[in-house]
Coordinates of C-alpha atoms in Angstrom, one line a residue:
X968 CA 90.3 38.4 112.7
X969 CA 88.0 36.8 110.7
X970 CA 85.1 34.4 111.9
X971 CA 86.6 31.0 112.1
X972 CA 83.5 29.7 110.1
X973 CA 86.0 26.6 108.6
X974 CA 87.3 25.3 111.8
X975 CA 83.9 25.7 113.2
X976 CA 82.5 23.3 110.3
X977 CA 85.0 20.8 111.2
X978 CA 85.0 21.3 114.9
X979 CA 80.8 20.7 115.4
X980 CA 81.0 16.9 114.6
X981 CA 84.2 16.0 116.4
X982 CA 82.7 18.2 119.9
X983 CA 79.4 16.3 119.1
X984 CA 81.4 12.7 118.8
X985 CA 83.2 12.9 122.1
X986 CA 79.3 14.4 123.5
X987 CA 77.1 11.0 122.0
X988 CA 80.0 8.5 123.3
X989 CA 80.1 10.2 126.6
X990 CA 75.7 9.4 127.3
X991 CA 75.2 7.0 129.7
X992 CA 74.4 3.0 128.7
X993 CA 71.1 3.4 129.4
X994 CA 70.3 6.5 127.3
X995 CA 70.7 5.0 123.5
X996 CA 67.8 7.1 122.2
X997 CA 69.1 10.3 123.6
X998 CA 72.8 9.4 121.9
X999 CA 71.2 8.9 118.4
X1000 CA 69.6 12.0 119.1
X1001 CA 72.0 14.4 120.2
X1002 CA 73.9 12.8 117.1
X1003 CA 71.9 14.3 115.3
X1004 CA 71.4 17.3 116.5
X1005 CA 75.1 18.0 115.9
X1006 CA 75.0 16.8 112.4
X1007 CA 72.0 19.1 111.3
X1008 CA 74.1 21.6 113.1
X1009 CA 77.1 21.4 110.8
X1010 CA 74.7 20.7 107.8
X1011 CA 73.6 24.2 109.0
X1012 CA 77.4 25.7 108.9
X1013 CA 77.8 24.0 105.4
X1014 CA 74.9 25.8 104.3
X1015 CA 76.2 29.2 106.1
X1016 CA 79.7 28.4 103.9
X1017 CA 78.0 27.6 101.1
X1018 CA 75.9 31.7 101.1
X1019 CA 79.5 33.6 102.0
X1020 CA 81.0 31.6 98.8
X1021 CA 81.2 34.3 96.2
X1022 CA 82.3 32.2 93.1
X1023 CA 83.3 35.1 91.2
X1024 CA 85.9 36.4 93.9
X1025 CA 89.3 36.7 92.9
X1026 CA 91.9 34.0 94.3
X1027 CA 91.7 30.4 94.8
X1028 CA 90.4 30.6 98.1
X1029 CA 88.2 32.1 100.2
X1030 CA 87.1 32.3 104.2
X1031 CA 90.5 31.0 104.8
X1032 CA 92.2 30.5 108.0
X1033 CA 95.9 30.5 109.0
X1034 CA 98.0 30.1 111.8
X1035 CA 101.4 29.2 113.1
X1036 CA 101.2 25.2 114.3
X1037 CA 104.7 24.1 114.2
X1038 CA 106.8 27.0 113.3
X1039 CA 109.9 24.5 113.5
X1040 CA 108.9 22.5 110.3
X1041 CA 106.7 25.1 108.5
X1042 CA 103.4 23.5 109.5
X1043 CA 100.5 25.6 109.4
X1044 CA 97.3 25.4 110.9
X1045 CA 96.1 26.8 107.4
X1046 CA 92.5 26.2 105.9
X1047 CA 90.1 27.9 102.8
X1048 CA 88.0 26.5 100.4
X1049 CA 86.9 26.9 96.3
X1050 CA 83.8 25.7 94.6
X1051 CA 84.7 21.9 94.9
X1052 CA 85.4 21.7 98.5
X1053 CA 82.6 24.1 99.2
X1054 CA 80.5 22.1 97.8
X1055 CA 81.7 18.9 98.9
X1056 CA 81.6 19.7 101.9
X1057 CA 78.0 20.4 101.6
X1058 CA 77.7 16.8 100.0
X1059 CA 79.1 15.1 103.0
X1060 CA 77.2 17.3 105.6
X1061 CA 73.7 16.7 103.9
X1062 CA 74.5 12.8 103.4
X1063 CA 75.4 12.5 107.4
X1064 CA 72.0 12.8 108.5
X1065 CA 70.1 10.7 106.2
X1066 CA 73.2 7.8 107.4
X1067 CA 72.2 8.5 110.7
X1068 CA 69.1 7.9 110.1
X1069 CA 69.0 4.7 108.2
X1070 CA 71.0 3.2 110.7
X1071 CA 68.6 4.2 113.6
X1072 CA 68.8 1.1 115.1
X1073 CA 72.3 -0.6 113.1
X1074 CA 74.2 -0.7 116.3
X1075 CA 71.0 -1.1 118.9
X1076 CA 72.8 -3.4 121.3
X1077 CA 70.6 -6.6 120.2
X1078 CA 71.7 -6.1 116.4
X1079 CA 75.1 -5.9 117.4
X1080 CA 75.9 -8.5 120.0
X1081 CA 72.5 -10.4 120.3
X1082 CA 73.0 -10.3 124.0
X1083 CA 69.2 -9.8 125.3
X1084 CA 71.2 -8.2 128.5
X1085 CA 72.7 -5.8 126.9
X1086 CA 69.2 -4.9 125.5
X1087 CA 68.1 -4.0 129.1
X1088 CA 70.3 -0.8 129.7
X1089 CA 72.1 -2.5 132.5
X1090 CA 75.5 -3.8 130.5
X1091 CA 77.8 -1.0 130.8
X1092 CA 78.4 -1.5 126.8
X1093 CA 77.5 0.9 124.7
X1094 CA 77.2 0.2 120.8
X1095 CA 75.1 2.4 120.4
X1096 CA 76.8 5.6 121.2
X1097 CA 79.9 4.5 119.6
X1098 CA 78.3 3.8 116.7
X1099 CA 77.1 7.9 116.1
X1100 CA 79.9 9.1 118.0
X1101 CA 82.1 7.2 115.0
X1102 CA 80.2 8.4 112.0
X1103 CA 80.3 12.3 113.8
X1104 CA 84.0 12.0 114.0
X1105 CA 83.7 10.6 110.1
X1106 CA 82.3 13.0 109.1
X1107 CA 85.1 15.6 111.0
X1108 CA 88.0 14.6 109.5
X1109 CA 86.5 14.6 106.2
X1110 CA 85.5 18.3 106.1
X1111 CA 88.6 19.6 107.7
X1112 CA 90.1 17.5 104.7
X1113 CA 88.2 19.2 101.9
X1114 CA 89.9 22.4 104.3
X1115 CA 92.8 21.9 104.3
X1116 CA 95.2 23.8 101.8
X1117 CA 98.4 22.9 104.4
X1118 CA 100.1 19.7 103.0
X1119 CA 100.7 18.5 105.9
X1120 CA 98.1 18.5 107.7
X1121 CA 95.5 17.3 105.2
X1122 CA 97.7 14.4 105.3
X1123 CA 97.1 14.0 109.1
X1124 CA 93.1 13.9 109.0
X1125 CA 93.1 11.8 105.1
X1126 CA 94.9 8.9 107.2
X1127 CA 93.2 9.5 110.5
X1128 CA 89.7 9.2 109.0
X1129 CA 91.1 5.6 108.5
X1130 CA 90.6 4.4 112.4
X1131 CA 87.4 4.9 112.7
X1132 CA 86.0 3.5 109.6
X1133 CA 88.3 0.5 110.4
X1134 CA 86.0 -0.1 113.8
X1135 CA 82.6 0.9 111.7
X1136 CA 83.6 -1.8 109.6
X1137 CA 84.9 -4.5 111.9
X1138 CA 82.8 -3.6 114.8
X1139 CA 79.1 -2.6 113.4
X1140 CA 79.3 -4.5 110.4
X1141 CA 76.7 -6.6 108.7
X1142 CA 75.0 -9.5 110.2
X1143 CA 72.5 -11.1 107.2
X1144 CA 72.4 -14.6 105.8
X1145 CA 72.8 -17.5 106.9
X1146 CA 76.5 -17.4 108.3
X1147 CA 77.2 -17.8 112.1
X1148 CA 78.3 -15.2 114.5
X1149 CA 81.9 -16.1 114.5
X1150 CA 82.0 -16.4 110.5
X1151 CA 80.4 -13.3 109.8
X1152 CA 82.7 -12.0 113.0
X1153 CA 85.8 -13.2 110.5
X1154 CA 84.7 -11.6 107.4
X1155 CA 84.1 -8.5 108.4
X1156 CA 87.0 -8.6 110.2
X1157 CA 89.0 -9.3 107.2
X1158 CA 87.0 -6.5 105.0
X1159 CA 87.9 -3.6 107.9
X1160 CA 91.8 -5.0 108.0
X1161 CA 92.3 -5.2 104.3
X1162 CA 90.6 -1.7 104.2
X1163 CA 93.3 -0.4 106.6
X1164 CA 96.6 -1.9 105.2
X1165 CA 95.4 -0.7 101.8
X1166 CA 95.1 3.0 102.7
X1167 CA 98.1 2.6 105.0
X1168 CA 100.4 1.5 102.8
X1169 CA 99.3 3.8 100.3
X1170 CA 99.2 6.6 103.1
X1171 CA 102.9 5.6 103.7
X1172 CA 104.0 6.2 101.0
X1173 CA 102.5 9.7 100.4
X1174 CA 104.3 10.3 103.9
X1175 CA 107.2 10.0 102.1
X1176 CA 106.4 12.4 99.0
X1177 CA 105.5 15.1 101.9
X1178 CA 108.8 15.0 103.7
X1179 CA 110.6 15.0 99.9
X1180 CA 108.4 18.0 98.6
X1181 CA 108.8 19.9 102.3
X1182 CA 112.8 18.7 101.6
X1183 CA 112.9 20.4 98.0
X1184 CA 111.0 23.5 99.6
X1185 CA 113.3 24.0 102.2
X1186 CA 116.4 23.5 99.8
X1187 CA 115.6 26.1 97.6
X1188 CA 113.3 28.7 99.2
X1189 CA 115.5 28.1 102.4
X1190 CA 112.8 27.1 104.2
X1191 CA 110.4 24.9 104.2
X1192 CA 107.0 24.6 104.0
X1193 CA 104.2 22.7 102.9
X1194 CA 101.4 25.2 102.0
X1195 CA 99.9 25.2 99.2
X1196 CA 99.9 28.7 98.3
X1197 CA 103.0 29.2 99.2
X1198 CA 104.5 26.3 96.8
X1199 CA 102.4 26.8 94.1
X1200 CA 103.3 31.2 94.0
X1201 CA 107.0 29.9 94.5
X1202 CA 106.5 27.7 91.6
X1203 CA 104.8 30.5 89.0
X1204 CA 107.4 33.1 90.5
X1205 CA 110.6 30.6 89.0
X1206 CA 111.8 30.4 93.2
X1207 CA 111.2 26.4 93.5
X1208 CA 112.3 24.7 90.5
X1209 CA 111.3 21.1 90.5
X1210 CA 113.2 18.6 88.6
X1211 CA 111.4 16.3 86.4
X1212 CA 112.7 13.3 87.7
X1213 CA 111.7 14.6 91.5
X1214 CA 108.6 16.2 90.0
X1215 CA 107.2 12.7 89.2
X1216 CA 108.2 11.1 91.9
X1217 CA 106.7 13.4 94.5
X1218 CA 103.6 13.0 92.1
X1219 CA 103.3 9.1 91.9
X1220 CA 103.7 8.9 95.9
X1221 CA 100.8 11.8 96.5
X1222 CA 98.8 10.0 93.6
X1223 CA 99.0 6.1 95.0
X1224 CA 97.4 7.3 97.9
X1225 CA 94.9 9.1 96.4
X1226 CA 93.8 6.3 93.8
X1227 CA 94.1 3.9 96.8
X1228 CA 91.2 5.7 98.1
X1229 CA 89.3 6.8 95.0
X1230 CA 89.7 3.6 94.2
X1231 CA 91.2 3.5 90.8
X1232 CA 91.8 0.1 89.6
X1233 CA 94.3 -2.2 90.5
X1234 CA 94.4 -0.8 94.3
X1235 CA 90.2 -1.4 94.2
X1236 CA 90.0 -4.7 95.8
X1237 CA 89.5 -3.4 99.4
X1238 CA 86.3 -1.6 98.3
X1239 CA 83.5 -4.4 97.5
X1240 CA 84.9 -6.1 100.9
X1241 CA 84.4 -3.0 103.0
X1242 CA 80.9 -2.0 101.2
X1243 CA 80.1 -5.5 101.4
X1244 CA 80.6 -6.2 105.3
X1245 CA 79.4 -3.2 106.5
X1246 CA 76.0 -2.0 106.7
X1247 CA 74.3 0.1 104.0
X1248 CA 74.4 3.2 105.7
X1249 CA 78.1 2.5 106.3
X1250 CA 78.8 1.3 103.2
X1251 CA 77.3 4.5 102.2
X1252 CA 79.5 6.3 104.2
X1253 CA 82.7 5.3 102.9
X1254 CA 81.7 5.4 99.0
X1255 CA 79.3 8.7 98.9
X1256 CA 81.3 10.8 101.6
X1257 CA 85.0 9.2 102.4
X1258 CA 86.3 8.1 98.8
X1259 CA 85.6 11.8 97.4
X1260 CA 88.4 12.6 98.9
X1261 CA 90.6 10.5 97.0
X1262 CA 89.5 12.2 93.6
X1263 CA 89.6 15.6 95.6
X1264 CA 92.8 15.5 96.1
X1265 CA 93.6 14.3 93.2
X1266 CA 92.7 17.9 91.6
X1267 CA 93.8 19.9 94.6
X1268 CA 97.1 18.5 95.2
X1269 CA 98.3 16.6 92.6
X1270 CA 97.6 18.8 89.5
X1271 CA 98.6 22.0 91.2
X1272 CA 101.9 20.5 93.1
X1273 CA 102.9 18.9 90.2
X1274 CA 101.3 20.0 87.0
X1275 CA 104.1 18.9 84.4
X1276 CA 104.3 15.6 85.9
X1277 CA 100.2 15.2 86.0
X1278 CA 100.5 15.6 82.3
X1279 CA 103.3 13.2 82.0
X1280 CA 101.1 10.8 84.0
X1281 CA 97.8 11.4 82.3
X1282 CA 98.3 8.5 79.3
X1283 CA 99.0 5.8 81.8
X1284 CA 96.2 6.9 83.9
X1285 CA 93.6 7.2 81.2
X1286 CA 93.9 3.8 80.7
X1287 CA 94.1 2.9 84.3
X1288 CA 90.1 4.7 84.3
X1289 CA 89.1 3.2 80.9
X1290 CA 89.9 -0.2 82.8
X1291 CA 88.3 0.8 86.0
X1292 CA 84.9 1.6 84.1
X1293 CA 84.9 -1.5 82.2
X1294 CA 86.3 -3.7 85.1
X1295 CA 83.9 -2.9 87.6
X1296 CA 80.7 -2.6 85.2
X1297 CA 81.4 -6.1 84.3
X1298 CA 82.0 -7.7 87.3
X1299 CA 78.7 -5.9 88.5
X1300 CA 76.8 -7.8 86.2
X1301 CA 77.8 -10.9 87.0
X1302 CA 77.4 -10.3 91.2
X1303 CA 75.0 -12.4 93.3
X1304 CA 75.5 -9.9 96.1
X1305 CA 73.7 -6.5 96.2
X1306 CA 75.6 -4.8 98.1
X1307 CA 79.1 -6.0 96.2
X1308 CA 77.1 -5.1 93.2
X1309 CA 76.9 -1.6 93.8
X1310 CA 80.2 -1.7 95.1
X1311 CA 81.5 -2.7 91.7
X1312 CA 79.2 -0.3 90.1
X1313 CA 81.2 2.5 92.3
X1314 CA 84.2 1.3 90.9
X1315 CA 83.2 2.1 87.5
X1316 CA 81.5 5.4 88.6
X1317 CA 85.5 6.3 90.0
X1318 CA 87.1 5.3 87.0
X1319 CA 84.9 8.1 85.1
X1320 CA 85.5 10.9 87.5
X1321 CA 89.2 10.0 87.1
X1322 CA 89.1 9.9 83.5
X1323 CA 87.1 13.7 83.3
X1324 CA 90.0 15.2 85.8
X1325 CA 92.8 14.0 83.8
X1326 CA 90.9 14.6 80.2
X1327 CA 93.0 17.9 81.0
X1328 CA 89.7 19.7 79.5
X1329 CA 87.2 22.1 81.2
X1330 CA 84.4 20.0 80.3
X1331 CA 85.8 16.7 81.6
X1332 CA 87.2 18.3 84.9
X1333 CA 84.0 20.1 85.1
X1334 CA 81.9 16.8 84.6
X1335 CA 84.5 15.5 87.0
X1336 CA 83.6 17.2 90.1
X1337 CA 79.6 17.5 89.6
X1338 CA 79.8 13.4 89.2
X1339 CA 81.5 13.7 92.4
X1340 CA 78.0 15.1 93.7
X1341 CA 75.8 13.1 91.7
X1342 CA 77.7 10.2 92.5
X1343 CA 77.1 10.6 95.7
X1344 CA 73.4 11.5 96.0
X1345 CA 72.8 8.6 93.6
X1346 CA 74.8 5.5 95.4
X1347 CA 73.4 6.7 98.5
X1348 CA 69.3 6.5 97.5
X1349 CA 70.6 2.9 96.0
X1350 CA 72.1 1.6 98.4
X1351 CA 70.3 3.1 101.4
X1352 CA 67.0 1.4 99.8
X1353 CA 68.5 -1.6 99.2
X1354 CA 70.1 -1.9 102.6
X1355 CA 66.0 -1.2 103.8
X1356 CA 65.5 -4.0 101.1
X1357 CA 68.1 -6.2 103.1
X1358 CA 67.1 -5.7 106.3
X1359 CA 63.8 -7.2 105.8
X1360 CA 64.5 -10.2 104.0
X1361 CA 67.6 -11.0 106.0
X1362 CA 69.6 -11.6 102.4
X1363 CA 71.9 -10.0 100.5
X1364 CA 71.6 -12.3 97.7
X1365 CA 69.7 -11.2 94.4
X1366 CA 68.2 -14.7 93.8
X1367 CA 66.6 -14.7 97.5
X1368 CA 64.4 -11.8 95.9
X1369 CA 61.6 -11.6 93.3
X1370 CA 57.9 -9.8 93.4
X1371 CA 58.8 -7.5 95.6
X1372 CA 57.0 -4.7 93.2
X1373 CA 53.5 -6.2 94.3
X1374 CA 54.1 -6.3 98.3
X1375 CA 56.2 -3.6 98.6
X1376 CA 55.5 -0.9 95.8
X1377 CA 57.0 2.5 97.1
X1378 CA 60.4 0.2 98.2
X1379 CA 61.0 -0.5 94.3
X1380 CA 59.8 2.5 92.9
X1381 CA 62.6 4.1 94.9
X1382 CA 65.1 1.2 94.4
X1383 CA 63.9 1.7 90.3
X1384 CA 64.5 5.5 90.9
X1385 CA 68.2 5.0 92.0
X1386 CA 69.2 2.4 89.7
X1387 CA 68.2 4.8 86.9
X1388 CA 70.1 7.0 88.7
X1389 CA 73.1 4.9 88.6
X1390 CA 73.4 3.9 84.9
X1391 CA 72.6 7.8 84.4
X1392 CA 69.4 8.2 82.5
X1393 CA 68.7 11.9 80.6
X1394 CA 66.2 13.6 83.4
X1395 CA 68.7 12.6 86.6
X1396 CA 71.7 14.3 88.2
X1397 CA 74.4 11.9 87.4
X1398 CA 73.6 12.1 83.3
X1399 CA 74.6 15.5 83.4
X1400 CA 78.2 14.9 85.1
X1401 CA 78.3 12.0 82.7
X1402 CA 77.8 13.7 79.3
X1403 CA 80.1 16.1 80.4
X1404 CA 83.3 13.8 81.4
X1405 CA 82.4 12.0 78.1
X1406 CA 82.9 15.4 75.7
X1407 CA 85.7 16.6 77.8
X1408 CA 87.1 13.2 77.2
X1409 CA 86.4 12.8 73.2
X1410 CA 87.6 16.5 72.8
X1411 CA 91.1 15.3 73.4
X1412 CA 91.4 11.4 73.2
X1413 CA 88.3 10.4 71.0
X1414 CA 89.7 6.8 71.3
X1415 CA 89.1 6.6 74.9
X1416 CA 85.8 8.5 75.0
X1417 CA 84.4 6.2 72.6
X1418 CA 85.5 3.2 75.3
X1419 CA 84.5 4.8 78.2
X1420 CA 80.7 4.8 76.7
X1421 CA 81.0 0.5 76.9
X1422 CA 80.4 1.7 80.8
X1423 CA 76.9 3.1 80.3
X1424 CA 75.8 0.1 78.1
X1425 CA 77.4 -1.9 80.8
X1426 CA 75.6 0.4 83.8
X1427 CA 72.0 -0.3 82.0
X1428 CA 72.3 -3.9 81.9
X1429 CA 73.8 -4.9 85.7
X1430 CA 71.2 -2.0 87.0
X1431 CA 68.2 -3.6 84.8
X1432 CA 69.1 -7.2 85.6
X1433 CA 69.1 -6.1 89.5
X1434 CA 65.3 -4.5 89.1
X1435 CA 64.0 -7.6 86.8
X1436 CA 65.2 -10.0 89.6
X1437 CA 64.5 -8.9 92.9
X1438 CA 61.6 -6.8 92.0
X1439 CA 59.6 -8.5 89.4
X1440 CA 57.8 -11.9 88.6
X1441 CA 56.2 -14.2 91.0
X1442 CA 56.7 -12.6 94.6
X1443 CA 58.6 -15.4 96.4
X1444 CA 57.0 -16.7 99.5
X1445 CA 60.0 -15.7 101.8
X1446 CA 59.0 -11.3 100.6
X1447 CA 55.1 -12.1 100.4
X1448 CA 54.6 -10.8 103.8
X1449 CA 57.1 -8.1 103.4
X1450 CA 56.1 -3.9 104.7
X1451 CA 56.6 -1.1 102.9
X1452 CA 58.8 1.9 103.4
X1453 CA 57.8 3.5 106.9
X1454 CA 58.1 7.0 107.8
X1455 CA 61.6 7.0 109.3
X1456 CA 62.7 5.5 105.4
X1457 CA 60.7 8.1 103.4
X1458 CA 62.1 10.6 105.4
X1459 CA 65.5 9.1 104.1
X1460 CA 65.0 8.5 100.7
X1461 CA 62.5 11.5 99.4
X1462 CA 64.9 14.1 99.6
X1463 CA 67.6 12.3 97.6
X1464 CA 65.2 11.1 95.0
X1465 CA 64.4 15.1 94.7
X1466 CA 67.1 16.1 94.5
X1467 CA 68.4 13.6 92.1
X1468 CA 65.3 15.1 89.8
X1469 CA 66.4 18.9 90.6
X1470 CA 70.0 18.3 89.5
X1471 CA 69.2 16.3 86.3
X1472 CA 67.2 19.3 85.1
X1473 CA 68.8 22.1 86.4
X1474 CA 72.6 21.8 87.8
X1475 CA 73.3 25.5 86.6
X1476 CA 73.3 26.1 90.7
X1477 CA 76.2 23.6 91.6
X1478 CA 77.9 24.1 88.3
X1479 CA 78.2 27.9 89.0
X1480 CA 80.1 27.2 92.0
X1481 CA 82.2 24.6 90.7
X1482 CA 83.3 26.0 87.4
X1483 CA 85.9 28.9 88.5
X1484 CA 87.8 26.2 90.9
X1485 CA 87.8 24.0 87.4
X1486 CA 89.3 27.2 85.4
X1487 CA 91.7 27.7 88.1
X1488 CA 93.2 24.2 88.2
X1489 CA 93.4 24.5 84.3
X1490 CA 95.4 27.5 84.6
X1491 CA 97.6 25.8 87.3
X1492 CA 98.7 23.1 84.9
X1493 CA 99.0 25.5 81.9
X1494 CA 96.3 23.5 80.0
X1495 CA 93.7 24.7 77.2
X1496 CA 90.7 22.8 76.2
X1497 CA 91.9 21.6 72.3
X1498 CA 90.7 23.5 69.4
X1499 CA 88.3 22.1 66.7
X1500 CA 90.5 21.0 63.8
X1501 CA 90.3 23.9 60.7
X1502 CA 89.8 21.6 58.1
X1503 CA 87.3 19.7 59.9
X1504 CA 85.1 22.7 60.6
X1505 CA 85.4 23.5 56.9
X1506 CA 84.1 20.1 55.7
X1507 CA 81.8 19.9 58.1
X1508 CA 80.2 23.2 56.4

């Protein structure tokens, strides 16, 4: 047998959870450090996954794992990854440490309860270790997600991921401006419920898609199952013959919960409260790390499950993106927030990588999944520096801002860096991943490519308008006295910014890996990229 190098991956963070809640009250430091210990230790066996990859290996996965669970109802402990969840995976393990630390001291027990007794060591309450042991078990369910090629019980880690971001939110949320305890207690209360019943009623109803599909399995392959392999071999072979009608239903219900958690416009709204309420590391967290696997499984599930009715769908959902990247680019210009103004931006980032995976082209799906990267390195220098930004002013509010340039220099040359970042200027990652999705796009509906570029006008003036007014002019009296990034910060934010310059001028290392998995769920739903029109081509001579 195999080295279980996948369950491993997965099983680091949730063995170092249950170790950082278990440290004594009195030992926060150790907590946040043993926390991070484990999470350079799985950014170490994402790493390790990342060298055994061989993208030019033949099948769809590789250093799978499977074994009997539930042998009554065909559940399998079954796991393996391709490029995009390889390299996801990598995403979300490199992005857990630098969360970690930017929040070093988010849930110290004085930020969290202002109790100066709980500050002492001597209250047997321990924020602080809940706090890590949280994002650790985060971080967990996520990867064994991105694993996860049984239906079943990817569906059991995408909804159990939920509970605790629901007590991140509610319980370690944000605490600036000038709101009292018990109204800033509501709000984020209301942002960490709202995020819940959204994804559970969304999860709901994918429940029910994954007892009809394990239904149809067992009615025509006489029993049933719900791996992936399995279904989609049975499919190609002519065993399990879907019926359009079922087809698209089993699709809309494993769809809804995916674009509940993407999010796709209209089931957005939960987003700018959760980002909003919770901290910036947090707020990273659930944008840069949790939400990919939304658009993950979009491409993993829904277009290889059901590839006839993913094409059926794709019209409707174009549109549904087009409106997600002009919704959310406008509304972020008009934000007083910061933190709801990159929330909004995210919106609009989501409704391009939706767009590039249902293009049905190589580029767009291809642009697709490296945004899914970019978009993630990106929103996480933004917001991490603005939530540094935040935490010294006491403010989320843009107007509270202005001259911070002069006082604090290296703070807005980073904040400048990741706003570039974010409306994707040539020279940074999330251009590339960009340009691409826009091609694959105009390759097959020119119509909506030629909206979808609104976005990026859009992007440059909410990201510009942001810069102008907390960074520049007369430095407000409330900033003058404001410090610089310390060490703890640049330790945070240098990496990203590099890597955000290494990836705008040479991807060729990510995109290696992710292309194959791209061909692959091409062939699955039987699509070509279009061909150039003949008499075009001969005018154009």
């Amino acid at each position: 047998m195999s080295f279980p190098l996948l369950t491993l991956t997965a099983a680091v963070p949730a063995v170092g959870a249950v170790a950082t809640a278990a440290v004594p009250a009195g030992r926060r430091t150790a907590a946040k450090w043993l926390a991070l210990a484990f999470s350079l230790a799985t950014l170490v066996l994402a790493a390790v996954q990342l060298v055994r990859f061989d993208p030019d290996a033949k099948g769809p996965f590789q250093l799978t794992e499977s074994h009997a669970w539930i042998k009554d109802f065909g559940v399998r402990y079954e796991l393996g990854v391709d490029g995009i969840a390889v390299v996801l995976i990598a995403l979300a393990a490199l992005l857990i440490p630098f969360i970690m630390l930017a929040g070093w001291h988010d849930a110290d027990p004085q930020a969290v309860s202002g109790s100066s007794s709980a500050a002492d060591g001597s209250s047997r309450w321990r924020p602080t270790q809940g706090f890590f042991a949280l994002i650790l078990m985060v971080e967990a369910m996520v990867v064994i997600s991105f694993e996860a090629t049984d239906v079943f019980l990817f569906y059991i880690f995408f909804e159990a991921m939920l509970i605790p971001m629901y007590f991140l939110i509610g319980g370690f949320g944000d605490r600036t401006g000038e709101r009292t305890e018990g109204d800033a207690a509501a709000q984020r209360s209301y942002a960490a419920v709202k995020f819940l019943l959204y994804n559970l009623v969304g999860g709901l109803i994918m429940l029910a898609a994954v007892i009809g599909l394990y239904a149809v399995t067992a009615d025509q392959l006489g029993t049933g199952t719900f791996s992936l392999q399995e279904i989609v071999q049975a499919r190609a072979a002519g065993k399990l013959d879907l019926a359009t009608t079922t087809e698209r239903a089993l699709f809309l219900g494993f769809f809804f919960a995916f674009a509940v958690k993407a999010p796709l416009w209209p089931l957005h709204t939960w987003l700018p409260n959760a980002m909003g309420e919770a901290t910036a590391p947090i707020a990273v967290l659930i944008t840069a790390v949790v939400d990919k696997v939304g658009t993950f499984a979009m491409l993993r599930f829904c277009l290889q499950l059901f590839p006839e009715a993913s094409k059926w769908a794709t019209p409707v959902i174009v549109v549904l993106s087009l409106i997600s990247i002009l919704y959310g680019a406008l509304l972020a210009v008009g934000q007083r927030d910061i933190k709801r103004l990159v929330a909004y931006a995210s919106i609009s980032h989501f409704g391009f990588i939706v767009l590039g995976i249902f293009a049905m082209t190589s580029q767009g799906q291809s642009g697709a999944t490296l945004y899914m990267v970019n978009h993630g390195i990106s929103t996480a220098a933004l917001m991490l520096v603005a939530g540094f930004l935040i935490s010294r002013r006491g403010s989320r509010l843009i107007a509270d801002y202005g001259g911070v340039q002069k006082v604090a220099p290296v703070l807005a040359g980073t904040f400048l860096v990741g706003g570039l970042a974010t409306l994707s200027l040539p020279g940074l990652a999330p251009f590339v991943s960009e340009f691409l999705v826009l091609v694959g796009t105009f390759s097959r509906y020119p119509a909506a490519g030629v909206v979808a570029t609104l976005g990026i006008v859009l992007a440059a003036l909410y990201v510009l308008v942001l810069y102008q007014r907390t960074m520049t002019g007369p430095v407000k009296e409330e900033v003058r006295g404001m410090p610089d990034l310390r060490a703890r910060e640049l330790v945070v934010v240098t990496p990203l910014i590099a890597l955000l310059l290494l990836l705008g001028v040479y991807p060729k290392p990510v995109t290696e890996i992710l292309d194959p998995a791209v061909r692959h769920t091409m062939s699955q739903v039987h699509e070509a990229d279009p061909q150039p029109d003949v008499n075009d081509v001969e005018a154009a001579k």
